[in-house]
Coordinates of C-alpha atoms and ligand atoms in Angstrom, one line a residue:
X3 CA 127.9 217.1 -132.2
X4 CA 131.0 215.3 -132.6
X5 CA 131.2 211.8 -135.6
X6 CA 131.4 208.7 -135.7
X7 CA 133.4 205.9 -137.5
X8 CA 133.2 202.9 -135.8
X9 CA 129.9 201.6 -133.4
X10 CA 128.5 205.1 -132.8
X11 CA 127.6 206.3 -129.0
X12 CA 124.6 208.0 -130.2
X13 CA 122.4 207.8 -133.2
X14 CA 122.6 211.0 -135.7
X15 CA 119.7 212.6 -136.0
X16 CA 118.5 215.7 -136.3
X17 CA 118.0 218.2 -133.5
X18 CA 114.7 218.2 -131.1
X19 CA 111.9 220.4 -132.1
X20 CA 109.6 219.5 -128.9
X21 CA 109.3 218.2 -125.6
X22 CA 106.9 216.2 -123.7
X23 CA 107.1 215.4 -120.0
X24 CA 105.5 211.8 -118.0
X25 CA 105.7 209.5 -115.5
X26 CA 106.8 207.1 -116.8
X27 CA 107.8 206.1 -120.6
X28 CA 107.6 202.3 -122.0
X29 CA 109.1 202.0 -125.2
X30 CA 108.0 199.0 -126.9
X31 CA 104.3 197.0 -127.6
X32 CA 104.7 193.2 -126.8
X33 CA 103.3 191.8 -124.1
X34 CA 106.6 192.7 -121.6
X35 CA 105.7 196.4 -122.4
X36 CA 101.8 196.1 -122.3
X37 CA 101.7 194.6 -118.8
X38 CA 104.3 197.1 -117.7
X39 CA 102.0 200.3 -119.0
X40 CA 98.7 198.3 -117.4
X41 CA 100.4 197.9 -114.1
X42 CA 102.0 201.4 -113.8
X43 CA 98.8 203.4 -115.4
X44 CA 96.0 203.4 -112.4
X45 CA 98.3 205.8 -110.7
X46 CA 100.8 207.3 -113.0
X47 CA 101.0 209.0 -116.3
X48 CA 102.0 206.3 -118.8
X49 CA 103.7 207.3 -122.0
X50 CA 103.8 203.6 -124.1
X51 CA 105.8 204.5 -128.0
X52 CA 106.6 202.0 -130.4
X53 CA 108.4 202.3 -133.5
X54 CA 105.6 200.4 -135.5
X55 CA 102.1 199.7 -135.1
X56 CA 101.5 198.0 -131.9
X57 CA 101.4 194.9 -132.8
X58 CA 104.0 194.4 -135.2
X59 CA 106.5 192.8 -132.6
X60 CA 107.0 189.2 -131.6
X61 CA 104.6 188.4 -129.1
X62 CA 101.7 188.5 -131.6
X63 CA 103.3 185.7 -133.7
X64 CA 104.1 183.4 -130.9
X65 CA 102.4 179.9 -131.8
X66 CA 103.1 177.7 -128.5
X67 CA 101.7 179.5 -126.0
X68 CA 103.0 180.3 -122.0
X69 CA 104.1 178.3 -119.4
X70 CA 102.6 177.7 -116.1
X71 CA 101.8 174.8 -113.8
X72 CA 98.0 174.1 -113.9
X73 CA 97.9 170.6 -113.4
X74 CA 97.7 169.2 -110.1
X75 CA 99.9 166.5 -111.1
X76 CA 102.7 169.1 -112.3
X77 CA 104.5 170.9 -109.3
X78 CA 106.5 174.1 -108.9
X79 CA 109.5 172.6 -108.7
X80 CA 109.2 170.6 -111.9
X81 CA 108.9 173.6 -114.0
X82 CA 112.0 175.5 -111.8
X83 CA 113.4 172.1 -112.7
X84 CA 113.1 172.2 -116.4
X85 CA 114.0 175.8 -116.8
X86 CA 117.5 175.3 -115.1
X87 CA 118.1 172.0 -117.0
X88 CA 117.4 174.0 -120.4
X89 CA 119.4 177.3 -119.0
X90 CA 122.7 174.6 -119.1
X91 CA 124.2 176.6 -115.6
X92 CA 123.5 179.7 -116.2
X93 CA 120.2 180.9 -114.5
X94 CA 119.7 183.1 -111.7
X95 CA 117.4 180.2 -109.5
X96 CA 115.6 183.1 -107.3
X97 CA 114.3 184.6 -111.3
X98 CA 113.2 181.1 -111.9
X99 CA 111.7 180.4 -108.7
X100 CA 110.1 184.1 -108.7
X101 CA 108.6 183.4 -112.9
X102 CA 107.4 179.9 -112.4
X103 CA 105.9 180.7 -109.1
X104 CA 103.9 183.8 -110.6
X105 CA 102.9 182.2 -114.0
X106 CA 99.5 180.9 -112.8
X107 CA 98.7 183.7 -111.4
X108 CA 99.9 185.8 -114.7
X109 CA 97.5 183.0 -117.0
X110 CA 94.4 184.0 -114.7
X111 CA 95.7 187.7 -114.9
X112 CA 95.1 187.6 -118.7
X113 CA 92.0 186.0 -118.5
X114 CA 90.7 187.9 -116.3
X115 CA 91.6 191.1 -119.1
X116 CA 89.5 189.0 -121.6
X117 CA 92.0 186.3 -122.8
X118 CA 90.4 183.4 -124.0
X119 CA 92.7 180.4 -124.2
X120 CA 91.7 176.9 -125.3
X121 CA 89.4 174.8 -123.0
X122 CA 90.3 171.4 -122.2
X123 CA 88.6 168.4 -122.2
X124 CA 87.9 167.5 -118.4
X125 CA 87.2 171.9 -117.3
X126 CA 89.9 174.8 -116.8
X127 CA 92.4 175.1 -119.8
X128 CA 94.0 172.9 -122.5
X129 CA 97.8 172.1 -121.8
X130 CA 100.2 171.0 -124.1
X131 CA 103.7 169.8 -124.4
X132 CA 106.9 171.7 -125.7
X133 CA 110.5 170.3 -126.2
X134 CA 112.5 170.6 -122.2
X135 CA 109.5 170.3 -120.3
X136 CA 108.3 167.2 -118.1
X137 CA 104.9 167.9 -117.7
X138 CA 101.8 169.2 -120.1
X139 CA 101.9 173.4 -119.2
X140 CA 101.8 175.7 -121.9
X141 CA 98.2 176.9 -122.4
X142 CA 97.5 177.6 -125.9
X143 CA 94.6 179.8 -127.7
X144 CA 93.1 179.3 -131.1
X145 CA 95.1 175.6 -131.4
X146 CA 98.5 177.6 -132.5
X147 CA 98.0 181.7 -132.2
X148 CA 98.5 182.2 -128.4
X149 CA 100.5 185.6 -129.1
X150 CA 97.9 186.8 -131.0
X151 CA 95.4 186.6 -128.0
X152 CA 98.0 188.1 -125.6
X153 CA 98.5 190.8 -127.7
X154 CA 95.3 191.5 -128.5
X155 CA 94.1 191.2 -125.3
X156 CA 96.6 193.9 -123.5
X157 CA 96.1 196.2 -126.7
X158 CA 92.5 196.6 -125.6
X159 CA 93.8 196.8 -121.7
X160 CA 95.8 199.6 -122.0
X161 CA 93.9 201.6 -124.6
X162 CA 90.9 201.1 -122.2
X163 CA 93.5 202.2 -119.0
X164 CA 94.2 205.6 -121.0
X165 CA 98.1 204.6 -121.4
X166 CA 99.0 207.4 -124.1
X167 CA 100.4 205.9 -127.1
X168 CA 102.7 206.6 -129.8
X169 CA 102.8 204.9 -132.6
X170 CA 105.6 205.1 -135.5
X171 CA 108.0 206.6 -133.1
X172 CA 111.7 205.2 -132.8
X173 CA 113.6 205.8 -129.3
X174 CA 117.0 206.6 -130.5
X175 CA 118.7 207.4 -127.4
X176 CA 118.3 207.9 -123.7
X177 CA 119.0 211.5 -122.0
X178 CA 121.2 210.8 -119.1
X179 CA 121.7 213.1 -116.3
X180 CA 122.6 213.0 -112.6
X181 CA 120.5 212.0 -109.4
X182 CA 120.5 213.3 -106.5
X183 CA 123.7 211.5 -105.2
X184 CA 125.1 212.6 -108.3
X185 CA 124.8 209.0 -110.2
X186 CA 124.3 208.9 -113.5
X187 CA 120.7 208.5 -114.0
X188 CA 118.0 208.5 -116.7
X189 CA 115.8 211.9 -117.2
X190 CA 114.3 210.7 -120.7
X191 CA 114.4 209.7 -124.0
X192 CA 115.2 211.3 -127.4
X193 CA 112.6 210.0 -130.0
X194 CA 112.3 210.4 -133.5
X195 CA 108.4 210.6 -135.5
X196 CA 108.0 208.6 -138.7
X197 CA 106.4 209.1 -141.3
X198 CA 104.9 206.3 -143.1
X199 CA 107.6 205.1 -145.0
X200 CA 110.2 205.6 -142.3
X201 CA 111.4 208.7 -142.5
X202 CA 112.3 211.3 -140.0
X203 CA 109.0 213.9 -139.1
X204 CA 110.9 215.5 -136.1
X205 CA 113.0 214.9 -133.1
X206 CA 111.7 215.4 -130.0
X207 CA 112.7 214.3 -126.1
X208 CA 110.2 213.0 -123.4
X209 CA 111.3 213.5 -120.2
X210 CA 110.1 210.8 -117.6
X211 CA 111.0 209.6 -113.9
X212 CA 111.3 206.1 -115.4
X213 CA 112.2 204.5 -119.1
X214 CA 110.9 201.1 -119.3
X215 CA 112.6 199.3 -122.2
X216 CA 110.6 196.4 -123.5
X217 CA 111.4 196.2 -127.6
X218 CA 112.3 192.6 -127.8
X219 CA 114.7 190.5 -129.5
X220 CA 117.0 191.3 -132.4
X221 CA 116.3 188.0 -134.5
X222 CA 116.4 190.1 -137.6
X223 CA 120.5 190.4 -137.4
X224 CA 120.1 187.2 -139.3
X225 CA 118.8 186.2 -142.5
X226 CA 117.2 183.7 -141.5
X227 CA 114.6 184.1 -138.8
X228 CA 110.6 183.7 -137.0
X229 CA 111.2 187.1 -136.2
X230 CA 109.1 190.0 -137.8
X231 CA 111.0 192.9 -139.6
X232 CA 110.6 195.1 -136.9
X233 CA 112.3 192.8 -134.3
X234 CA 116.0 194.5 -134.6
X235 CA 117.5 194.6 -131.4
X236 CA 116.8 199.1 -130.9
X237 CA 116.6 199.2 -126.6
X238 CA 119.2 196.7 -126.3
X239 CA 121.5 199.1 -128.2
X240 CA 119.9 201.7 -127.2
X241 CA 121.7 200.8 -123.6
X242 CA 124.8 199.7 -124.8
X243 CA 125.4 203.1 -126.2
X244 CA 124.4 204.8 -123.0
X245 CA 126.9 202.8 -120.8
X246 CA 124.4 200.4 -119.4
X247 CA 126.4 196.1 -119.3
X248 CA 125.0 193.8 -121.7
X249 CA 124.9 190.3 -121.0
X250 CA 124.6 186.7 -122.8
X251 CA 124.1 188.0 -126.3
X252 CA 126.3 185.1 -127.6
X253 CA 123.4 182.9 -126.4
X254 CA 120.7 183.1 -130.0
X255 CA 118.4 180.2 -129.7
X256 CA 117.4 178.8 -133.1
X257 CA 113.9 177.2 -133.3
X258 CA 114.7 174.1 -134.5
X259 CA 111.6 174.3 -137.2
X260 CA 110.7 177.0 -139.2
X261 CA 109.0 176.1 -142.3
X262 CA 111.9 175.7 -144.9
X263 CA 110.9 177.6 -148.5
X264 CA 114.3 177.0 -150.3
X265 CA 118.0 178.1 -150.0
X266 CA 117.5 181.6 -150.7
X267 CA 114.4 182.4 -148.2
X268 CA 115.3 185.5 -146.4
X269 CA 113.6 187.2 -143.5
X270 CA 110.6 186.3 -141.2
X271 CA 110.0 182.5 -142.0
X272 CA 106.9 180.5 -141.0
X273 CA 107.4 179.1 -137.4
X274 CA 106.3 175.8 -137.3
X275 CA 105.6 175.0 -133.1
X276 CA 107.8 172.9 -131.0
X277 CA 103.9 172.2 -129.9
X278 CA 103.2 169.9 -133.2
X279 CA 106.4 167.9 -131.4
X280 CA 104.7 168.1 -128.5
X281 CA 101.5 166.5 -130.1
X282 CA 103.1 163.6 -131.6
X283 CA 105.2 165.0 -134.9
X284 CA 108.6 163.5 -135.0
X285 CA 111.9 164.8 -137.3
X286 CA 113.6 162.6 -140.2
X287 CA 116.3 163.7 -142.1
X288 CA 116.4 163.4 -146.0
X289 CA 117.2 159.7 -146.1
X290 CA 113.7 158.7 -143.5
X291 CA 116.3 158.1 -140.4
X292 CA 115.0 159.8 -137.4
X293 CA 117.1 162.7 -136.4
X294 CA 116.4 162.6 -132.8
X295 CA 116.4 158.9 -131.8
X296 CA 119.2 158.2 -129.4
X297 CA 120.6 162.1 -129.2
X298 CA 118.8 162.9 -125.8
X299 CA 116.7 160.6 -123.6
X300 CA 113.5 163.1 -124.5
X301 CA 114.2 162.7 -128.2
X302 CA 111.8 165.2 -130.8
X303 CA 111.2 167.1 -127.4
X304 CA 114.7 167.5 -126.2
X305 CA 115.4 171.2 -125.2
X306 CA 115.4 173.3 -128.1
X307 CA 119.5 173.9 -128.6
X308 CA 119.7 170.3 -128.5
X309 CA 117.3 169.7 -131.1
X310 CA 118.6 172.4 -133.6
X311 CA 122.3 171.4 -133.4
X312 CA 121.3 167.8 -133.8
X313 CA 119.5 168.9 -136.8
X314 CA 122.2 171.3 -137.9
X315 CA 124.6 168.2 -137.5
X316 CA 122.4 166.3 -139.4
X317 CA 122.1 168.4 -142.1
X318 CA 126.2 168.4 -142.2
X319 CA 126.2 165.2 -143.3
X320 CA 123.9 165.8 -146.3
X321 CA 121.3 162.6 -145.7
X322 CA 120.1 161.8 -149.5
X323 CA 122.4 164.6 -150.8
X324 CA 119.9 166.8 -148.9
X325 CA 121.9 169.3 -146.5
X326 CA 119.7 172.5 -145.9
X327 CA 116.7 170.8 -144.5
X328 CA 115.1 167.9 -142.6
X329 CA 111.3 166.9 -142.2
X330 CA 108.4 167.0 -139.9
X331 CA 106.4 164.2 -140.1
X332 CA 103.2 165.1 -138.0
X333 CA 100.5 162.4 -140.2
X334 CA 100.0 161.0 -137.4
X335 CA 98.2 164.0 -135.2
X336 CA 94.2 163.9 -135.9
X337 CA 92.7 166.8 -137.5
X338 CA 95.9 168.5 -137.8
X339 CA 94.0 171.9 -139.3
X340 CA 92.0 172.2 -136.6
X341 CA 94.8 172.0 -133.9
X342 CA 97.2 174.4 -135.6
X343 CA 95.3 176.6 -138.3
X344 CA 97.8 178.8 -139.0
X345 CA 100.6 176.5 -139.5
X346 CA 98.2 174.7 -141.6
X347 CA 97.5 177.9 -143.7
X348 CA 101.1 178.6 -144.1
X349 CA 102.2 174.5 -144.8
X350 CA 99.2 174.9 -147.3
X351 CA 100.6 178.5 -148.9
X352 CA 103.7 176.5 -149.4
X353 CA 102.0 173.6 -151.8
X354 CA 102.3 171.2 -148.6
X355 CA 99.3 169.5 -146.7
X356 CA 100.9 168.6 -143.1
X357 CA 98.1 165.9 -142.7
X358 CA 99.3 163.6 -145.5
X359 CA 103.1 164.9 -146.4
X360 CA 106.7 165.3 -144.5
X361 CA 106.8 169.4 -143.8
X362 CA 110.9 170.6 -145.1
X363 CA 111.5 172.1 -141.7
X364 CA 115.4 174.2 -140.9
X365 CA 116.6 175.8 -137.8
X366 CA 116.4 179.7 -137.7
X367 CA 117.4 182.4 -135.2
X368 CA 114.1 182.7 -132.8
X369 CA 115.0 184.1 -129.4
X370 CA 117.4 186.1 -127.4
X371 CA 118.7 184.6 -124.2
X372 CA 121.0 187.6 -123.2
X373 CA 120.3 191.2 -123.4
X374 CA 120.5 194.3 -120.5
X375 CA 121.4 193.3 -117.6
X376 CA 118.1 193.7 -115.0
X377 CA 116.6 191.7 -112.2
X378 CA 113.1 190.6 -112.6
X379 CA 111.5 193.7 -111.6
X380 CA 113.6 195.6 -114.4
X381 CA 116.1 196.7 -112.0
X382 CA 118.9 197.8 -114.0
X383 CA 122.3 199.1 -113.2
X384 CA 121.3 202.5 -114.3
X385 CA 119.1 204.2 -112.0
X386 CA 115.7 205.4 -113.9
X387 CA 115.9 202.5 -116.0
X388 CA 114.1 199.4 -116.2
X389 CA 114.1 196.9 -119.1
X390 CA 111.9 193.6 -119.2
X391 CA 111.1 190.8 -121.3
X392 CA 113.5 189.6 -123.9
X393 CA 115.7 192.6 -124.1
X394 CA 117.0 191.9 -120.4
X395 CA 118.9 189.2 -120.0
X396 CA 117.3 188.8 -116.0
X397 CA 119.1 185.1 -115.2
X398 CA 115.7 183.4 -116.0
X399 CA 116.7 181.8 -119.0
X400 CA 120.1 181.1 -118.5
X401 CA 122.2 179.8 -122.0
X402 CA 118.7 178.4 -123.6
X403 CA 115.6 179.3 -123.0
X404 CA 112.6 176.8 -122.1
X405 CA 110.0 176.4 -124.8
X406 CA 106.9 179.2 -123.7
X407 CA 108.9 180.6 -121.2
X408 CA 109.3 184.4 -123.0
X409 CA 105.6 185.0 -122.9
X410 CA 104.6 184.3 -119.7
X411 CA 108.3 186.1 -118.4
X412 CA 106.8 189.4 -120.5
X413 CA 103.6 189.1 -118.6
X414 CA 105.4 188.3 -114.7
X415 CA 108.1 190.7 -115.1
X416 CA 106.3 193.6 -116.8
X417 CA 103.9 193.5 -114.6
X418 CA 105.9 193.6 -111.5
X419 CA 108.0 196.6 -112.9
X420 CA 104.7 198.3 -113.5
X421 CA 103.4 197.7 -110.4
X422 CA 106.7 199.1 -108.6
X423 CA 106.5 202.0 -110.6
X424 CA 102.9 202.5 -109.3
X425 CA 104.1 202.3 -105.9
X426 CA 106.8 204.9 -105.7
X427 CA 108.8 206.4 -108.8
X428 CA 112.5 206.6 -108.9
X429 CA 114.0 210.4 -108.0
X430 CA 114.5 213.3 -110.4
X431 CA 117.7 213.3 -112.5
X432 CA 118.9 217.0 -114.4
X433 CA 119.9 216.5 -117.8
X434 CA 122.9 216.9 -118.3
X435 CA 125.0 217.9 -121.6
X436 CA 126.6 214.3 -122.7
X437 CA 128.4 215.2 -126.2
X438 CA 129.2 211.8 -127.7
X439 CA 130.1 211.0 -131.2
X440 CA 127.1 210.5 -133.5
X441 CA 126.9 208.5 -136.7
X442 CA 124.6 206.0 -138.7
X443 CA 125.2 202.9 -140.7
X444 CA 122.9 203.1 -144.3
X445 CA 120.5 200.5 -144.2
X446 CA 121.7 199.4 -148.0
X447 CA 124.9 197.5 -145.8
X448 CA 121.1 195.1 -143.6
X449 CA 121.6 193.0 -145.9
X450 CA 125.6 192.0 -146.2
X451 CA 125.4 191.8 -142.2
X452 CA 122.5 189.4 -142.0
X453 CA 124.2 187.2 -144.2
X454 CA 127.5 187.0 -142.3
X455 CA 125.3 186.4 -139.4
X456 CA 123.6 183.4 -140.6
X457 CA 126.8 182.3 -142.3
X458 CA 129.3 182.4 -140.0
X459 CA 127.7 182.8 -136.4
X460 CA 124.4 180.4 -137.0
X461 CA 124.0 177.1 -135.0
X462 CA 127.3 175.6 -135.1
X463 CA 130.2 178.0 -134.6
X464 CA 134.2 178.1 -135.6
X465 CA 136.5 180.6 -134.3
X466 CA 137.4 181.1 -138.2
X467 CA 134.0 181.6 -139.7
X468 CA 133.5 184.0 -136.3
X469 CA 136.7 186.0 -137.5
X470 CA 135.9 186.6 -140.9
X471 CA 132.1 187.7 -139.2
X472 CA 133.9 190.0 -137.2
X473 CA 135.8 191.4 -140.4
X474 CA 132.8 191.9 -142.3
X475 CA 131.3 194.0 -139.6
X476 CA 134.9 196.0 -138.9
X477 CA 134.4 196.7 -142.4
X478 CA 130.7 197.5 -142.2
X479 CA 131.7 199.8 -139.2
X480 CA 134.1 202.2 -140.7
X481 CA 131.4 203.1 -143.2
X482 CA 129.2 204.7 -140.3
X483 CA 129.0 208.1 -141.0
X484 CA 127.1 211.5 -139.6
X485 CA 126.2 211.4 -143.3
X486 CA 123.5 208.9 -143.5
X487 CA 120.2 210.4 -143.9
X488 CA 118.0 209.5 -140.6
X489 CA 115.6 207.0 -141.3
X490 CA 113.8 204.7 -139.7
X491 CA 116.1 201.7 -141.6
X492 CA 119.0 203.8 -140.9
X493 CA 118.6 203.9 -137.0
X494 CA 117.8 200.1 -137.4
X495 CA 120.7 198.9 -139.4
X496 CA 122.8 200.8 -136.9
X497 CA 121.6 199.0 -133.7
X498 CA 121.8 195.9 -136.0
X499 CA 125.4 196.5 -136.4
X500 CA 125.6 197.6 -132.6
X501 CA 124.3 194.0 -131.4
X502 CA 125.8 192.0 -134.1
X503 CA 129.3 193.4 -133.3
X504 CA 128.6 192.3 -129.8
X505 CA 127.3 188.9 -130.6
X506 CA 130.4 188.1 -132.4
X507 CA 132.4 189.6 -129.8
X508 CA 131.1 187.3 -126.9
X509 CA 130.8 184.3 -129.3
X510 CA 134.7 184.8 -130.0
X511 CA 135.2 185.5 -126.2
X512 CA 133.4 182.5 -124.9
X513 CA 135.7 179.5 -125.8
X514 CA 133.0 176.5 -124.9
X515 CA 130.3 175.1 -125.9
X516 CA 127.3 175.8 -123.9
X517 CA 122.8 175.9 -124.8
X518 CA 122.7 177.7 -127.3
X519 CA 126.1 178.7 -128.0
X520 CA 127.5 175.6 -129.7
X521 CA 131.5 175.9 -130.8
X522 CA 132.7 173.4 -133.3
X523 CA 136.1 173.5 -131.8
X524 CA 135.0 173.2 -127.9
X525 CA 131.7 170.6 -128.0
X526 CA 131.9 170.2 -124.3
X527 CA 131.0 172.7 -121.9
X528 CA 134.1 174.4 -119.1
X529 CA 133.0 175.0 -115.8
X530 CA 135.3 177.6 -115.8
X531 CA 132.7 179.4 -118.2
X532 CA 129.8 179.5 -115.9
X533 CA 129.3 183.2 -115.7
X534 CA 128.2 185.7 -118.0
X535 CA 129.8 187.7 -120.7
X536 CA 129.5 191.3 -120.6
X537 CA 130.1 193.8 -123.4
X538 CA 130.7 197.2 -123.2
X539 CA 130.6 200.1 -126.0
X540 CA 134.6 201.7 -126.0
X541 CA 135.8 204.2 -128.6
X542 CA 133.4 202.5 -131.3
X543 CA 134.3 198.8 -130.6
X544 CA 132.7 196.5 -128.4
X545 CA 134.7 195.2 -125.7
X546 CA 133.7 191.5 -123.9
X547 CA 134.5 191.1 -120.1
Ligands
SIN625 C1 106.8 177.4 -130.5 O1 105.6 177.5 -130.6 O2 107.5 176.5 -130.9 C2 107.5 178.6 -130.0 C3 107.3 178.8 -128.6 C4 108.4 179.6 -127.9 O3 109.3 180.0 -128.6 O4 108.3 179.7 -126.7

């Protein structure tokens, strides 16, 4: 096996001690890889592993809930609407059209699997409001822990389906090989087992017909984030190394409140929902001025880039000598604990009671707008795979995401890959011998990275602070070595690296400011920017086209 310096081309690990065949393999457990196991299972042998326990992704923390026109004073178009006002010019309008036209259907999908969201008042389900959107659509369950009842919902679906599942087992790299018309083609995927605290039990490869890629986000690049620990950007690496175009990573939405514990708070922070917004909360900086008055004609429920700059500006300009936070004033909503328990258990774990005091709220990194490039049935570039949710970048949300979009995407597009799967599988690829260089990054260097990250590439961006990002992870690069013991923080700090370096990259690359890529030096967006970035993998650098 050839090393690394630099971004390697394959993670270094040790060599594979067995082999497993299936249908089809999902890697990844949130609600974009559940639906896509259910879907495919009835008729095919359905390999689902995760790296973790199955629930320790994003979906299970998501408060809000999903979007989806249930009112008969909403419409389809408003929703297609609001989703390509908050994408800012770049969404794919068919992906809109096909997610918002599907999402009722996906809401009574889940309840028909047992999910039991919130009733409303006059029959059917409760709907609230979230920042972008015009109309009351995102169904909620238990007031603020609608990911919890997707998740556990499809949990019990595809254990009851018999999907086979692995847990604690990382998917370090895919085997490629040729098709039949001699494309390059995916046969399977190398996997390590973990032991409990991470380390490497053996390497093994599954060979499938089709790899479904489904493990999320990568909000844990920063060090700052809603994000749990586990959220760290693996398939969207994973394809970067194997040759398969990235897209829109530069486009990191911030949630404009996460519950703010001090200056030095690092990792998964408290989310506080753009719902409480929804329900009446408003923002104030230090000094009691309102942040969002006159900023945006929907003010507190402006889409979510344009509420997390505005704060980020806000903060600039250190109100009351105050510059790393604002406030949430939500007194006004009745019987707060009852609406949003677990934002109340977490306001409350802070020393805060959100019914009678301001909540310190600050913007963190929350959601990933880019990611593999795939059509909303997972159609990638790369025959054999097939990547959904948020580690595709699938035109939907465009350069910022609209508020309880993701979920209800990970149900409709999951779902439709798995379904296609069930219908007819893609054709056999060989294996073939693919020698590329091999290295790992120590997962001591996490925590340098996620700083420059939040430092230099949060909210508000300047072509210097992205330069010196950049030469923090050049320098972070060089040490990646075939060296590194294999662990499960090892494979992750080096797909951290992996993303970061393209972040930065495309950030650099993409002189304008545009959703959720905001540049100090360019405030307006260029029309001349209204395409997408890709980044490629090239001799251990990332390369932007
Ligand atoms: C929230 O509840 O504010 C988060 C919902 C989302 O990110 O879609």
């Amino acid at each position: 096996m050839s090393a690394s310096r630099g971004i390697p081309a394959r993670l270094a690990a040790p060599e594979p001690t067995w082999s497993v065949e299936t249908d089809v393999v999902v890697l990844g457990s949130g609600a974009a890889g559940l639906s896509a196991a259910l879907a495919a299972r009835p008729v095919r042998d359905v390999l689902l592993i995760t790296k973790d326990t199955l629930d320790a992704g994003s979906t299970g923390w998501a408060q809000g809930g999903l979007a989806a026109v249930l009112d008969p004073n909403d419409s389809i178009e408003n929703h297609v609407e609001d989703t390509l006002a908050a994408g800012a010019g770049l969404c794919d309008e068919n992906a809109v059209r096909t997610l918002v036209s599907e999402a009722p259907t996906a809401i009574r999908y889940l309840m028909h699997l047992g999910a039991s969201f919130d009733p409303g008042a006059h029959g059917g389900v409760a709907l609230t409001r979230e920042g972008g959107h015009s109309h009351r659509r995102i169904v909620h369950a238990g007031g603020d822990q609608s990911g919890a009842e997707v998740q556990r919902t499809l949990d019990e679906s595809v254990r009851l389906a018999g999907v086979r599942i692995i847990e604690r087992a990382f998917g370090l790299d895919l085997i490629i090989g040729a098709d039949s018309r001699g494309r390059r083609a995916v046969a399977g995927i190398r996997v390590a087992l973990l032991d409990e605290n991470g380390g490497v039990e053996s390497v093994g490869t599954v060979t499938a017909r089709a790899v479904v890629v489904a493990t999320g986000g990568y909000g844990q690049v920063y060090a700052s984030t809603s994000n749990p620990p586990a959220v760290t950007g693996d398939g969207i690496a994973l394809a970067i190394r194997a040759g398969v175009p990235v897209a829109g990573l530069e486009f990191i939405q911030f949630h404009p409140t996460v519950l703010w514990r001090g200056a030095e708070a690092r990792g998964q922070q408290a989310l506080i929902s753009e719902a409480v917004r929804g329900e009446g909360a408003i923002l104030l900086d230090a000094a009691g001025r309102r942040v969002m008055a006159g900023v945006h004609p929907q003010e507190d429920l402006a889409p979510r880039d344009v509420v997390a700059a505005a704060i980020s500006s806000r903060m600039a300009e250190a109100p009351a000598g105050i510059d790393d936070h604002v406030y949430l004033d939500a007194r006004r909503i009745e019987n707060f604990a009852d609406r949003f328990p677990s934002i109340t258990a977490s306001c409350l774990d802070a020393g805060i009671d959100p019914q009678h005091e301001l909540i310190p709220v600050a913007p963190a990194a929350h959601y990933v707008c880019g990611g593999v490039r795939a059509d909303i049935d997972g159609t990638t570039s790369m025959p054999g795979l097939y990547v959904v949710g948020e580690a595709a970048c699938t035109g939907v949300h465009g350069a910022n995401r609209l508020a309880s979009n993701s979920l209800t995407e990970g149900v409709v597009a999951g779902t439709r890959v798995g379904r296609a799967l069930s219908w007819s599988l893609p054709g056999d690829a060989a294996p073939a011998a693919e020698e590329a260089p091999a290295g790992l990054l120590d997962s001591y260097h996490r925590s340098a990275l996620r700083t420059a990250m939040s430092k230099y590439v949060g909210v508000l961006r300047t072509p210097e602070g992205l330069k010196q990002a950049q030469s923090i992870l050049d320098t972070l690069a060089s040490n990646v070595s075939p060296a590194v013991v294999p662990t499960r923080k090892a494979f992750e700090a080096t797909n951290m690296l992996t993303i970061a370096s393209a972040v930065v990259a495309a950030a650099q690359a993409r002189t304008e400011s545009r959703g959720c890529h905001r540049r100090i030096d360019v405030a307006e967006p260029d029309p001349a920017w209204e395409r997408h970035l890709v980044a490629t993998l090239r001799n251990g650098h990332i390369e932007v086209q």
